[in-house]
Amino acid sequence: TVYGTSNVRDWTMDVAQIDGSVVLADTNDALPAIQEVQVTVPVEQMVSDKDRLQRHAHEALHKEEYPTLTFTASDVQVEKAEADSFSVVANGELTIKGNTRPVTLTAKGAQQSTGSLNVVGEHELRLSTYEVERPSLMFGAIKVDDPIRVGFDVTLTPSSTASSQASE
C-alpha cells in the first residue's frame, strides 16, 4: 500500500499484485538465510478507489514508458527479534520511472505454521529522489506532498521457483 498526503487530504493506493522472488540459503538455523530479494511492481497494479488519483499517479510514473517499479537486494541481514520473529535489513536498489537509487528496507518477519514466511514493513521515500513529478489537480491548487510511505505485508511461499505472493 502506498500512503500519501496532499495539501487537502490523505490518500492511499493499493498494489493489487506484485511479482518477486526470495532466494534462501540452506541452513540449520531457525532463522531464514535470505541471499537475494527481487520484487517487481507493475504500475498498472497500483489501484485506488479514486479514479482521478489512480490516473494521475500512473501518468506521474510514466506508466507507458516505465511499466514497472523494481527492488533488488543481495545484501540482506536477518536477526532474531523476539521469540517467534526476526528482523530483516535489505540493502538494495529501488528503480522508479527508470531512476535507480540505493535504499535500505527494514522489516519484521515470522515463520508461519505452513512453512511460509510473513514479512511486514514500511519505507518512506521522496518522489523527487526518483525524478517523479508530484501529481497535482486543479491547476496546482491540490498537490501531493513529498515524501510518501510504502507499506508491505508479504507472504513468501516456498516453491521450486521461489515465487512470492502479496497478501496486501
PDB file of C-alpha atoms in Angstrom:
ATOM      1  CA  THR A   1       0.000   0.000   0.000  1.00  0.00           C
ATOM      2  CA  VAL A   2       1.225   3.486  -0.855  1.00  0.00           C
ATOM      3  CA  TYR A   3       0.334   6.142   1.727  1.00  0.00           C
ATOM      4  CA  GLY A   4       0.474   9.810   0.879  1.00  0.00           C
ATOM      5  CA  THR A   5      -0.966  13.156   1.653  1.00  0.00           C
ATOM      6  CA  SER A   6      -1.711  16.354  -0.194  1.00  0.00           C
ATOM      7  CA  ASN A   7      -2.450  19.863   0.912  1.00  0.00           C
ATOM      8  CA  VAL A   8      -6.117  18.758   1.076  1.00  0.00           C
ATOM      9  CA  ARG A   9      -6.334  15.144   2.337  1.00  0.00           C
ATOM     10  CA  ASP A  10      -4.555  11.859   2.958  1.00  0.00           C
ATOM     11  CA  TRP A  11      -4.759   9.180   0.270  1.00  0.00           C
ATOM     12  CA  THR A  12      -3.788   5.554  -0.337  1.00  0.00           C
ATOM     13  CA  MET A  13      -3.205   3.300  -3.311  1.00  0.00           C
ATOM     14  CA  ASP A  14      -3.197  -0.451  -3.009  1.00  0.00           C
ATOM     15  CA  VAL A  15      -0.963  -2.725  -5.021  1.00  0.00           C
ATOM     16  CA  ALA A  16      -3.176  -5.495  -6.351  1.00  0.00           C
ATOM     17  CA  GLN A  17      -0.301  -7.749  -7.477  1.00  0.00           C
ATOM     18  CA  ILE A  18       3.475  -7.987  -7.212  1.00  0.00           C
ATOM     19  CA  ASP A  19       5.921 -10.389  -8.770  1.00  0.00           C
ATOM     20  CA  GLY A  20       9.046 -11.431  -6.972  1.00  0.00           C
ATOM     21  CA  SER A  21      11.353 -13.993  -5.548  1.00  0.00           C
ATOM     22  CA  VAL A  22      13.455 -14.507  -2.470  1.00  0.00           C
ATOM     23  CA  VAL A  23      16.422 -16.868  -2.568  1.00  0.00           C
ATOM     24  CA  LEU A  24      17.109 -18.619   0.728  1.00  0.00           C
ATOM     25  CA  ALA A  25      20.316 -20.413   1.623  1.00  0.00           C
ATOM     26  CA  ASP A  26      20.202 -23.853   3.182  1.00  0.00           C
ATOM     27  CA  THR A  27      20.709 -23.513   6.901  1.00  0.00           C
ATOM     28  CA  ASN A  28      20.053 -25.481  10.067  1.00  0.00           C
ATOM     29  CA  ASP A  29      19.447 -22.221  11.899  1.00  0.00           C
ATOM     30  CA  ALA A  30      15.901 -21.314  12.981  1.00  0.00           C
ATOM     31  CA  LEU A  31      16.281 -18.014  11.127  1.00  0.00           C
ATOM     32  CA  PRO A  32      15.899 -17.833   7.360  1.00  0.00           C
ATOM     33  CA  ALA A  33      19.119 -17.012   5.500  1.00  0.00           C
ATOM     34  CA  ILE A  34      17.985 -14.630   2.770  1.00  0.00           C
ATOM     35  CA  GLN A  35      20.525 -14.344  -0.035  1.00  0.00           C
ATOM     36  CA  GLU A  36      18.621 -12.312  -2.599  1.00  0.00           C
ATOM     37  CA  VAL A  37      15.357 -10.402  -2.998  1.00  0.00           C
ATOM     38  CA  GLN A  38      13.769  -9.342  -6.292  1.00  0.00           C
ATOM     39  CA  VAL A  39      10.409  -7.568  -6.431  1.00  0.00           C
ATOM     40  CA  THR A  40       8.611  -6.113  -9.426  1.00  0.00           C
ATOM     41  CA  VAL A  41       5.520  -3.950  -9.050  1.00  0.00           C
ATOM     42  CA  PRO A  42       3.531  -3.357 -12.241  1.00  0.00           C
ATOM     43  CA  VAL A  43       2.408   0.297 -12.206  1.00  0.00           C
ATOM     44  CA  GLU A  44      -0.899  -0.895 -13.685  1.00  0.00           C
ATOM     45  CA  GLN A  45      -1.478  -2.860 -10.446  1.00  0.00           C
ATOM     46  CA  MET A  46      -1.307   0.314  -8.327  1.00  0.00           C
ATOM     47  CA  VAL A  47      -5.005   0.973  -7.829  1.00  0.00           C
ATOM     48  CA  SER A  48      -7.214   3.412  -5.989  1.00  0.00           C
ATOM     49  CA  ASP A  49     -10.943   3.676  -5.464  1.00  0.00           C
ATOM     50  CA  LYS A  50     -10.489   7.264  -6.631  1.00  0.00           C
ATOM     51  CA  ASP A  51     -10.212   7.079 -10.413  1.00  0.00           C
ATOM     52  CA  ARG A  52      -8.617  10.517 -10.801  1.00  0.00           C
ATOM     53  CA  LEU A  53      -5.912   9.754  -8.205  1.00  0.00           C
ATOM     54  CA  GLN A  54      -5.062   6.498  -9.947  1.00  0.00           C
ATOM     55  CA  ARG A  55      -4.903   8.126 -13.377  1.00  0.00           C
ATOM     56  CA  HIS A  56      -2.667  10.970 -12.165  1.00  0.00           C
ATOM     57  CA  ALA A  57      -0.356   8.562 -10.306  1.00  0.00           C
ATOM     58  CA  HIS A  58       0.035   6.375 -13.415  1.00  0.00           C
ATOM     59  CA  GLU A  59       0.767   9.474 -15.506  1.00  0.00           C
ATOM     60  CA  ALA A  60       3.349  10.758 -12.985  1.00  0.00           C
ATOM     61  CA  LEU A  61       5.106   7.375 -13.082  1.00  0.00           C
ATOM     62  CA  HIS A  62       5.038   7.395 -16.920  1.00  0.00           C
ATOM     63  CA  LYS A  63       3.298   4.003 -16.919  1.00  0.00           C
ATOM     64  CA  GLU A  64       3.616   3.501 -20.679  1.00  0.00           C
ATOM     65  CA  GLU A  65       7.388   4.140 -20.762  1.00  0.00           C
ATOM     66  CA  TYR A  66       8.212   2.608 -17.352  1.00  0.00           C
ATOM     67  CA  PRO A  67       5.581  -0.084 -16.680  1.00  0.00           C
ATOM     68  CA  THR A  68       7.241  -1.469 -13.522  1.00  0.00           C
ATOM     69  CA  LEU A  69       8.933  -0.440 -10.290  1.00  0.00           C
ATOM     70  CA  THR A  70      11.663  -2.799  -9.056  1.00  0.00           C
ATOM     71  CA  PHE A  71      13.566  -3.548  -5.877  1.00  0.00           C
ATOM     72  CA  THR A  72      16.582  -5.873  -5.812  1.00  0.00           C
ATOM     73  CA  ALA A  73      18.868  -6.727  -2.910  1.00  0.00           C
ATOM     74  CA  SER A  74      21.717  -9.179  -2.458  1.00  0.00           C
ATOM     75  CA  ASP A  75      22.903  -7.735   0.883  1.00  0.00           C
ATOM     76  CA  VAL A  76      20.293  -8.965   3.375  1.00  0.00           C
ATOM     77  CA  GLN A  77      20.799  -9.413   7.113  1.00  0.00           C
ATOM     78  CA  VAL A  78      18.374 -11.420   9.232  1.00  0.00           C
ATOM     79  CA  GLU A  79      18.499 -11.330  13.044  1.00  0.00           C
ATOM     80  CA  LYS A  80      16.331 -12.731  15.798  1.00  0.00           C
ATOM     81  CA  ALA A  81      13.934 -10.043  17.029  1.00  0.00           C
ATOM     82  CA  GLU A  82      11.654 -11.783  19.532  1.00  0.00           C
ATOM     83  CA  ALA A  83      10.928 -15.386  20.437  1.00  0.00           C
ATOM     84  CA  ASP A  84       8.890 -16.058  17.308  1.00  0.00           C
ATOM     85  CA  SER A  85      10.024 -13.329  14.898  1.00  0.00           C
ATOM     86  CA  PHE A  86      13.036 -11.919  13.108  1.00  0.00           C
ATOM     87  CA  SER A  87      14.131  -8.568  11.710  1.00  0.00           C
ATOM     88  CA  VAL A  88      15.313  -8.042   8.157  1.00  0.00           C
ATOM     89  CA  VAL A  89      17.556  -5.301   6.764  1.00  0.00           C
ATOM     90  CA  ALA A  90      17.834  -5.392   2.974  1.00  0.00           C
ATOM     91  CA  ASN A  91      20.341  -3.084   1.272  1.00  0.00           C
ATOM     92  CA  GLY A  92      19.494  -2.860  -2.381  1.00  0.00           C
ATOM     93  CA  GLU A  93      18.377  -0.720  -5.272  1.00  0.00           C
ATOM     94  CA  LEU A  94      14.945   0.713  -5.970  1.00  0.00           C
ATOM     95  CA  THR A  95      14.057   1.742  -9.522  1.00  0.00           C
ATOM     96  CA  ILE A  96      11.159   4.100 -10.133  1.00  0.00           C
ATOM     97  CA  LYS A  97      10.497   5.725 -13.514  1.00  0.00           C
ATOM     98  CA  GLY A  98      13.856   4.458 -14.771  1.00  0.00           C
ATOM     99  CA  ASN A  99      15.793   6.069 -11.909  1.00  0.00           C
ATOM    100  CA  THR A 100      17.731   3.654  -9.695  1.00  0.00           C
ATOM    101  CA  ARG A 101      18.830   4.669  -6.202  1.00  0.00           C
ATOM    102  CA  PRO A 102      20.324   2.742  -3.263  1.00  0.00           C
ATOM    103  CA  VAL A 103      17.829   2.050  -0.498  1.00  0.00           C
ATOM    104  CA  THR A 104      17.711   0.170   2.794  1.00  0.00           C
ATOM    105  CA  LEU A 105      14.433  -1.549   3.626  1.00  0.00           C
ATOM    106  CA  THR A 106      13.692  -2.841   7.107  1.00  0.00           C
ATOM    107  CA  ALA A 107      11.016  -5.341   8.047  1.00  0.00           C
ATOM    108  CA  LYS A 108       9.836  -7.778  10.679  1.00  0.00           C
ATOM    109  CA  GLY A 109       9.177 -11.379   9.776  1.00  0.00           C
ATOM    110  CA  ALA A 110       7.725 -14.522  11.244  1.00  0.00           C
ATOM    111  CA  GLN A 111       7.716 -18.180  10.236  1.00  0.00           C
ATOM    112  CA  GLN A 112       4.183 -19.465   9.636  1.00  0.00           C
ATOM    113  CA  SER A 113       2.977 -22.955  10.558  1.00  0.00           C
ATOM    114  CA  THR A 114       2.581 -23.671   6.820  1.00  0.00           C
ATOM    115  CA  GLY A 115       6.323 -23.152   6.243  1.00  0.00           C
ATOM    116  CA  SER A 116       5.809 -19.765   4.603  1.00  0.00           C
ATOM    117  CA  LEU A 117       7.311 -16.526   5.883  1.00  0.00           C
ATOM    118  CA  ASN A 118       5.300 -13.378   6.575  1.00  0.00           C
ATOM    119  CA  VAL A 119       7.276 -10.144   6.199  1.00  0.00           C
ATOM    120  CA  VAL A 120       5.856  -6.738   7.155  1.00  0.00           C
ATOM    121  CA  GLY A 121       7.490  -3.335   6.818  1.00  0.00           C
ATOM    122  CA  GLU A 122       7.229   0.260   5.778  1.00  0.00           C
ATOM    123  CA  HIS A 123       9.565   2.660   3.997  1.00  0.00           C
ATOM    124  CA  GLU A 124       9.412   6.399   3.452  1.00  0.00           C
ATOM    125  CA  LEU A 125      10.698   7.794   0.179  1.00  0.00           C
ATOM    126  CA  ARG A 126      10.735  11.056  -1.697  1.00  0.00           C
ATOM    127  CA  LEU A 127       9.226  11.092  -5.154  1.00  0.00           C
ATOM    128  CA  SER A 128      11.674  13.851  -6.088  1.00  0.00           C
ATOM    129  CA  THR A 129      14.603  11.477  -5.459  1.00  0.00           C
ATOM    130  CA  TYR A 130      13.314   9.391  -8.362  1.00  0.00           C
ATOM    131  CA  GLU A 131      12.505  12.413 -10.561  1.00  0.00           C
ATOM    132  CA  VAL A 132       8.769  11.769 -10.267  1.00  0.00           C
ATOM    133  CA  GLU A 133       6.749  14.946 -10.650  1.00  0.00           C
ATOM    134  CA  ARG A 134       4.238  15.035  -7.836  1.00  0.00           C
ATOM    135  CA  PRO A 135       0.699  14.784  -9.183  1.00  0.00           C
ATOM    136  CA  SER A 136      -1.438  17.889  -8.862  1.00  0.00           C
ATOM    137  CA  LEU A 137      -5.044  18.807  -9.559  1.00  0.00           C
ATOM    138  CA  MET A 138      -6.989  21.979 -10.203  1.00  0.00           C
ATOM    139  CA  PHE A 139      -4.067  23.793 -11.878  1.00  0.00           C
ATOM    140  CA  GLY A 140      -1.727  23.046  -8.976  1.00  0.00           C
ATOM    141  CA  ALA A 141      -4.132  24.066  -6.190  1.00  0.00           C
ATOM    142  CA  ILE A 142      -4.036  20.466  -4.885  1.00  0.00           C
ATOM    143  CA  LYS A 143      -0.597  18.863  -4.846  1.00  0.00           C
ATOM    144  CA  VAL A 144       0.746  15.575  -3.468  1.00  0.00           C
ATOM    145  CA  ASP A 145       3.280  16.038  -0.667  1.00  0.00           C
ATOM    146  CA  ASP A 146       6.791  14.641  -0.822  1.00  0.00           C
ATOM    147  CA  PRO A 147       7.579  12.152   0.865  1.00  0.00           C
ATOM    148  CA  ILE A 148       5.228   9.165   0.629  1.00  0.00           C
ATOM    149  CA  ARG A 149       5.274   5.882   2.563  1.00  0.00           C
ATOM    150  CA  VAL A 150       5.191   2.393   1.118  1.00  0.00           C
ATOM    151  CA  GLY A 151       3.877  -0.360   3.369  1.00  0.00           C
ATOM    152  CA  PHE A 152       4.128  -4.045   2.623  1.00  0.00           C
ATOM    153  CA  ASP A 153       2.717  -7.220   4.123  1.00  0.00           C
ATOM    154  CA  VAL A 154       4.008 -10.107   2.036  1.00  0.00           C
ATOM    155  CA  THR A 155       3.715 -13.862   2.472  1.00  0.00           C
ATOM    156  CA  LEU A 156       6.624 -15.782   0.957  1.00  0.00           C
ATOM    157  CA  THR A 157       5.555 -19.263  -0.016  1.00  0.00           C
ATOM    158  CA  PRO A 158       8.179 -21.946  -0.682  1.00  0.00           C
ATOM    159  CA  SER A 159       8.159 -23.352  -4.190  1.00  0.00           C
ATOM    160  CA  SER A 160      10.612 -24.687  -6.723  1.00  0.00           C
ATOM    161  CA  THR A 161      10.738 -21.255  -8.381  1.00  0.00           C
ATOM    162  CA  ALA A 162      10.889 -19.290  -5.097  1.00  0.00           C
ATOM    163  CA  SER A 163       7.927 -17.125  -6.053  1.00  0.00           C
ATOM    164  CA  SER A 164       6.143 -14.798  -3.670  1.00  0.00           C
ATOM    165  CA  GLN A 165       2.572 -13.756  -3.194  1.00  0.00           C
ATOM    166  CA  ALA A 166       1.385 -10.453  -1.807  1.00  0.00           C
ATOM    167  CA  SER A 167      -1.246 -10.536   0.861  1.00  0.00           C
ATOM    168  CA  GLU A 168      -1.823  -6.806   0.549  1.00  0.00           C
TER     169      GLU A 168
END
